[in-house]
Backbone as CSV, one residue per row, in Angstrom:
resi,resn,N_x,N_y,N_z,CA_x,CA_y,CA_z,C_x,C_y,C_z
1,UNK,-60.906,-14.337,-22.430,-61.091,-12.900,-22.416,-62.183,-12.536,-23.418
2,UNK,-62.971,-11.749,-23.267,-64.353,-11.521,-23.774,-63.984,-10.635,-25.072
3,UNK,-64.492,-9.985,-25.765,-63.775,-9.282,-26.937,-64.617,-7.748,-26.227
4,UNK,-64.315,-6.728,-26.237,-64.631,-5.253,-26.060,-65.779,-4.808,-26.727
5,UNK,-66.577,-3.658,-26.238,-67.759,-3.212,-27.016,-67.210,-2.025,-26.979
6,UNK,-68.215,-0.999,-27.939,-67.716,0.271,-28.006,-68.356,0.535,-26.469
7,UNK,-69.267,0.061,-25.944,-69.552,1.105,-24.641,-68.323,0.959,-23.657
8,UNK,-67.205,0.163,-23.843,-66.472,-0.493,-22.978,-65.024,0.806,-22.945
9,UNK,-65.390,1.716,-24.048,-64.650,2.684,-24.728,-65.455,3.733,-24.167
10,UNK,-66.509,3.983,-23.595,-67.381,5.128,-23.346,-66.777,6.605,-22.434
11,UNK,-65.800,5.795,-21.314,-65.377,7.349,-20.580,-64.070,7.847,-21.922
12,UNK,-63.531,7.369,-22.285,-62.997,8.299,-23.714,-63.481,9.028,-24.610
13,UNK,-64.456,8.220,-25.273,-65.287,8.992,-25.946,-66.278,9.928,-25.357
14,UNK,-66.599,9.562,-24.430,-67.400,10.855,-23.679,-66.836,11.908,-23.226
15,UNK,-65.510,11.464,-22.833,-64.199,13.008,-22.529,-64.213,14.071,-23.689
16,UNK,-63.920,12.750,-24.829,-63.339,12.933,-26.100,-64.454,14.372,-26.857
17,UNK,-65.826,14.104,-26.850,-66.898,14.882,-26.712,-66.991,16.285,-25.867
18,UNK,-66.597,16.526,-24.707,-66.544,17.226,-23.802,-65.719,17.874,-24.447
19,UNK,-64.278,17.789,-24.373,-63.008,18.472,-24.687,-63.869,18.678,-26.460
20,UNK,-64.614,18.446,-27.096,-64.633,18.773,-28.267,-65.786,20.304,-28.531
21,UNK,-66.656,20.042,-27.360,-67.696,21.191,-26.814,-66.380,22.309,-26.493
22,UNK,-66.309,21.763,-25.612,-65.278,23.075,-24.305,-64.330,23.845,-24.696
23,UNK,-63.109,22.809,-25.615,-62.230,23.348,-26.149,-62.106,23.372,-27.451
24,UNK,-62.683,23.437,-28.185,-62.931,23.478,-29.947,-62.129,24.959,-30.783
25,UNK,-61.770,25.497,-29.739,-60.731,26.651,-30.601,-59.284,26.158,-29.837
26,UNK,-59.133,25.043,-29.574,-57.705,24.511,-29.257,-57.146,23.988,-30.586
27,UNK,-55.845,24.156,-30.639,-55.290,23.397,-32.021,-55.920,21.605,-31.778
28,UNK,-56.192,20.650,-33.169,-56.845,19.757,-32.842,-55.285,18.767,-33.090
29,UNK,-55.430,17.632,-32.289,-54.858,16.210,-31.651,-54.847,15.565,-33.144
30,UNK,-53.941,14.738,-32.836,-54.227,13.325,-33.514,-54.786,12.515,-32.182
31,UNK,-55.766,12.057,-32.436,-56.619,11.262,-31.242,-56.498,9.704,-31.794
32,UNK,-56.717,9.224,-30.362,-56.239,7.640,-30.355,-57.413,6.984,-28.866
33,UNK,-58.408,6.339,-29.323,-59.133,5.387,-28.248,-58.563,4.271,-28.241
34,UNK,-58.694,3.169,-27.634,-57.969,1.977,-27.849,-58.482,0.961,-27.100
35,UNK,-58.773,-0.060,-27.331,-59.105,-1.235,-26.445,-58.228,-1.570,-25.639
36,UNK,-56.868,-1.531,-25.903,-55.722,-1.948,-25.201,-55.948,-0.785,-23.926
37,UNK,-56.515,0.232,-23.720,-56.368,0.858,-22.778,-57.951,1.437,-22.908
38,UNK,-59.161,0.790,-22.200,-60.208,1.687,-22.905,-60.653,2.614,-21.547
39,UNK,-59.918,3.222,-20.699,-59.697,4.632,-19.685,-59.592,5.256,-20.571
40,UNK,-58.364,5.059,-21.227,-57.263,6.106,-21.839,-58.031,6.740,-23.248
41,UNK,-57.629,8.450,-22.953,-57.802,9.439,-24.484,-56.471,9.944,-24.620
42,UNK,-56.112,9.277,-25.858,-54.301,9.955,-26.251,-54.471,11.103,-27.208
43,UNK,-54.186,11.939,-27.094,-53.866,13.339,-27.717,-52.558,13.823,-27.841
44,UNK,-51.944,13.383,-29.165,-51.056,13.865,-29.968,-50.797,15.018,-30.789
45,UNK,-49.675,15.816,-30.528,-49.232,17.091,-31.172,-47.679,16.524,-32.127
46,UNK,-47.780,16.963,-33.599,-46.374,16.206,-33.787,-46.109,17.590,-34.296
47,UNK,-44.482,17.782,-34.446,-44.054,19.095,-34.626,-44.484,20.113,-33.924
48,UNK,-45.258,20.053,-32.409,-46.013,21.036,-32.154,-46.275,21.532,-30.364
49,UNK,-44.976,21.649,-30.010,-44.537,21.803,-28.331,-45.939,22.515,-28.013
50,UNK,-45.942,23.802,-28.681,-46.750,24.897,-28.258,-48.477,24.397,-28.213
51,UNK,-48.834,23.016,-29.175,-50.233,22.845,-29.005,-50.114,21.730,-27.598
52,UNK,-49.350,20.914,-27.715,-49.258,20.362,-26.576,-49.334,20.945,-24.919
53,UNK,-48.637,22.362,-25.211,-48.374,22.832,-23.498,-49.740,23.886,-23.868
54,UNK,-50.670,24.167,-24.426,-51.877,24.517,-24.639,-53.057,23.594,-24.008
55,UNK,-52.707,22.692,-24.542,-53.713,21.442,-24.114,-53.684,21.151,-22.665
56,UNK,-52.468,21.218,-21.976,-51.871,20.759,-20.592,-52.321,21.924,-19.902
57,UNK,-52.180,23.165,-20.317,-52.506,24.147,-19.527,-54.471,23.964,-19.398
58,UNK,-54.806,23.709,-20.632,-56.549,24.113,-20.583,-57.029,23.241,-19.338
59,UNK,-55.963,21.858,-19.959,-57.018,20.735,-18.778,-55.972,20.765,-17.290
60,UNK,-55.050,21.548,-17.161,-54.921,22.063,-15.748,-54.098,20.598,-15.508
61,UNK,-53.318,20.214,-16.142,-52.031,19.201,-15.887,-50.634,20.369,-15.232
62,UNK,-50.450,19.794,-14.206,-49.180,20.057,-13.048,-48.081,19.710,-14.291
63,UNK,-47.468,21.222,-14.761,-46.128,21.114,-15.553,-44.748,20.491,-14.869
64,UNK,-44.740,20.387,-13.619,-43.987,19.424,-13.084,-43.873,18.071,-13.255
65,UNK,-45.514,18.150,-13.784,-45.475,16.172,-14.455,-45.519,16.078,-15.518
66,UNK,-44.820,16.337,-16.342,-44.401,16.351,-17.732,-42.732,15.923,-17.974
67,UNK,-42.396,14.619,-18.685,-41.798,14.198,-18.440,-40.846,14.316,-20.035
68,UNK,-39.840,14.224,-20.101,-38.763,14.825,-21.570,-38.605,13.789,-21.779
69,UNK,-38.030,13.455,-23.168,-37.191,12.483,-23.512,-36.631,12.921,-24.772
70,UNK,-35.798,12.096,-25.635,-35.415,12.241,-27.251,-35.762,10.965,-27.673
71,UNK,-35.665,11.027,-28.500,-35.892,9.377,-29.473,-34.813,10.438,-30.948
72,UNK,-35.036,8.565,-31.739,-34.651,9.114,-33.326,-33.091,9.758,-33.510
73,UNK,-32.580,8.658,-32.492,-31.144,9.615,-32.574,-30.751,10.753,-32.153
74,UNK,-31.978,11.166,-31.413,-31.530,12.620,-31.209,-32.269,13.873,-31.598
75,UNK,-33.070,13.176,-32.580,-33.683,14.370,-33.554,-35.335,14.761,-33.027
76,UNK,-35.557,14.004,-32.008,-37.090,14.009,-31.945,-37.117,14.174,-30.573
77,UNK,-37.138,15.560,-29.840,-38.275,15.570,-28.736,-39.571,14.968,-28.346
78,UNK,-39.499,14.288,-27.383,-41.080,13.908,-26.832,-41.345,14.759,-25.436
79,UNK,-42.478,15.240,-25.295,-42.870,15.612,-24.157,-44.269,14.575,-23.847
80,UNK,-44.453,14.119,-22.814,-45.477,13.326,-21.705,-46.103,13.522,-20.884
81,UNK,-47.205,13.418,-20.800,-48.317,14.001,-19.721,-49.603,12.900,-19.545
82,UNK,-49.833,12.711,-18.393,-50.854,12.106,-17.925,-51.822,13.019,-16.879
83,UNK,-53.076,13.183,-17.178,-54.198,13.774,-16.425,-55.705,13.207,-16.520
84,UNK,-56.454,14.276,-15.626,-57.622,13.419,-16.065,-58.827,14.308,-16.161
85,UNK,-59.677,14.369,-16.844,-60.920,15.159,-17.493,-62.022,13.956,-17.570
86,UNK,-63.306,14.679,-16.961,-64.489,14.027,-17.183,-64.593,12.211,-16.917
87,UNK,-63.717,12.036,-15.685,-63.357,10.417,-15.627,-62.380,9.680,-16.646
88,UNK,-61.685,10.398,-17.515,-60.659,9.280,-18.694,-59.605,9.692,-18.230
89,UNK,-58.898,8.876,-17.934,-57.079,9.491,-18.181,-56.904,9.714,-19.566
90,UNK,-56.314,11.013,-19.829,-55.928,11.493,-20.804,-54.228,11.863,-20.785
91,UNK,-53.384,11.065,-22.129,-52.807,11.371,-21.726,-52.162,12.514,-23.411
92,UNK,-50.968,12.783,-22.735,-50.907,14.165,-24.340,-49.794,14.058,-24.617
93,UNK,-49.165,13.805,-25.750,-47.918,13.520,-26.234,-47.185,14.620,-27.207
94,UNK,-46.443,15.110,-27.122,-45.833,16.169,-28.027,-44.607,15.805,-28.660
95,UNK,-44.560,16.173,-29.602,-43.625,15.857,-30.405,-42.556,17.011,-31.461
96,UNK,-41.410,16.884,-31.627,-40.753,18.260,-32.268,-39.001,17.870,-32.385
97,UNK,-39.469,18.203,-33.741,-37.791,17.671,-34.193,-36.764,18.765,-33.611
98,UNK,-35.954,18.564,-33.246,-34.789,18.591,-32.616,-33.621,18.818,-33.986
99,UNK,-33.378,20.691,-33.932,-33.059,20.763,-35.141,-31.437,20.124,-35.325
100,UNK,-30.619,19.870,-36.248,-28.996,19.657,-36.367,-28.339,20.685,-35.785
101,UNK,-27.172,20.602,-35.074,-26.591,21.110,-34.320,-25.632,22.219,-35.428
102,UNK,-25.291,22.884,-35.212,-24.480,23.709,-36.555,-23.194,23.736,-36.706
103,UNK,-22.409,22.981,-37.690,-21.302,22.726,-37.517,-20.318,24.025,-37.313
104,UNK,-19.273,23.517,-36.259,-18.616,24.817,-35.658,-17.486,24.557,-36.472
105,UNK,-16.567,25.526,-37.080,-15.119,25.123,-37.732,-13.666,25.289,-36.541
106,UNK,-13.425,24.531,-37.018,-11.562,24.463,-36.052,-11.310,26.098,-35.867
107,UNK,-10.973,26.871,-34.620,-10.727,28.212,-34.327,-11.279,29.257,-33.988
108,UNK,-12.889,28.535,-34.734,-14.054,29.419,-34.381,-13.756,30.201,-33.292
109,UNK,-14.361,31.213,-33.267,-14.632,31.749,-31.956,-13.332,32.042,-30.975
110,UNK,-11.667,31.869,-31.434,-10.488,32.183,-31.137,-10.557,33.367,-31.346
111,UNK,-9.887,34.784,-30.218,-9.273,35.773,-30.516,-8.344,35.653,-31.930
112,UNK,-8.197,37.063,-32.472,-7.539,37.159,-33.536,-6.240,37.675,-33.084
């Protein structure tokens, strides 16, 4: 297997560019290129549902394909999205703690 060049990374970074022209008053990503995937532009929101479904809306991702999960015991929402801009799959990850549940006491909420 040959080792990667940066041009081998080019439709990311060239997305990566685009979305930085186009959408530059969007809240900004933690961004991720990667050799392991060099299609792929990952755009991360942590603590931050609302920059995530911002991002999904600009680049016109189908909210039907957005996929839930928890991690962390419980405490950590993920939201998932895969789309595509300027030839890269991009995909957008959101993230948001999942606050403690509030402890209820024995009777609560019983007529008096």
């Amino acid at each position: 297997m040959r080792a990667r060049t940066l041009a081998d990374l080019s439709a990311p970074l060239l997305t990566l560019r685009l979305l930085a022209a186009e959408f530059a008053h969007l809240p900004a990503p933690h961004v991720t290129v990667s050799t392991l995937y060099p299609e792929r532009l990952e755009l991360a929101f942590h603590d931050d549902f609302a920059a995530f479904e911002t991002w999904r809306e600009a680049l016109n991702i189908d909210p039907a394909s957005v996929v839930h999960h928890v991690q962390r015991d419980g405490r950590t929402g993920v939201l998932n999205v895969h789309g595509t801009f300027a030839g890269a799959d991009v995909e957008l990850t959101g993230y948001a703690t999942i606050p403690a549940p509030e402890p209820v006491l024995a009777g609560a909420g019983v007529g008096s």
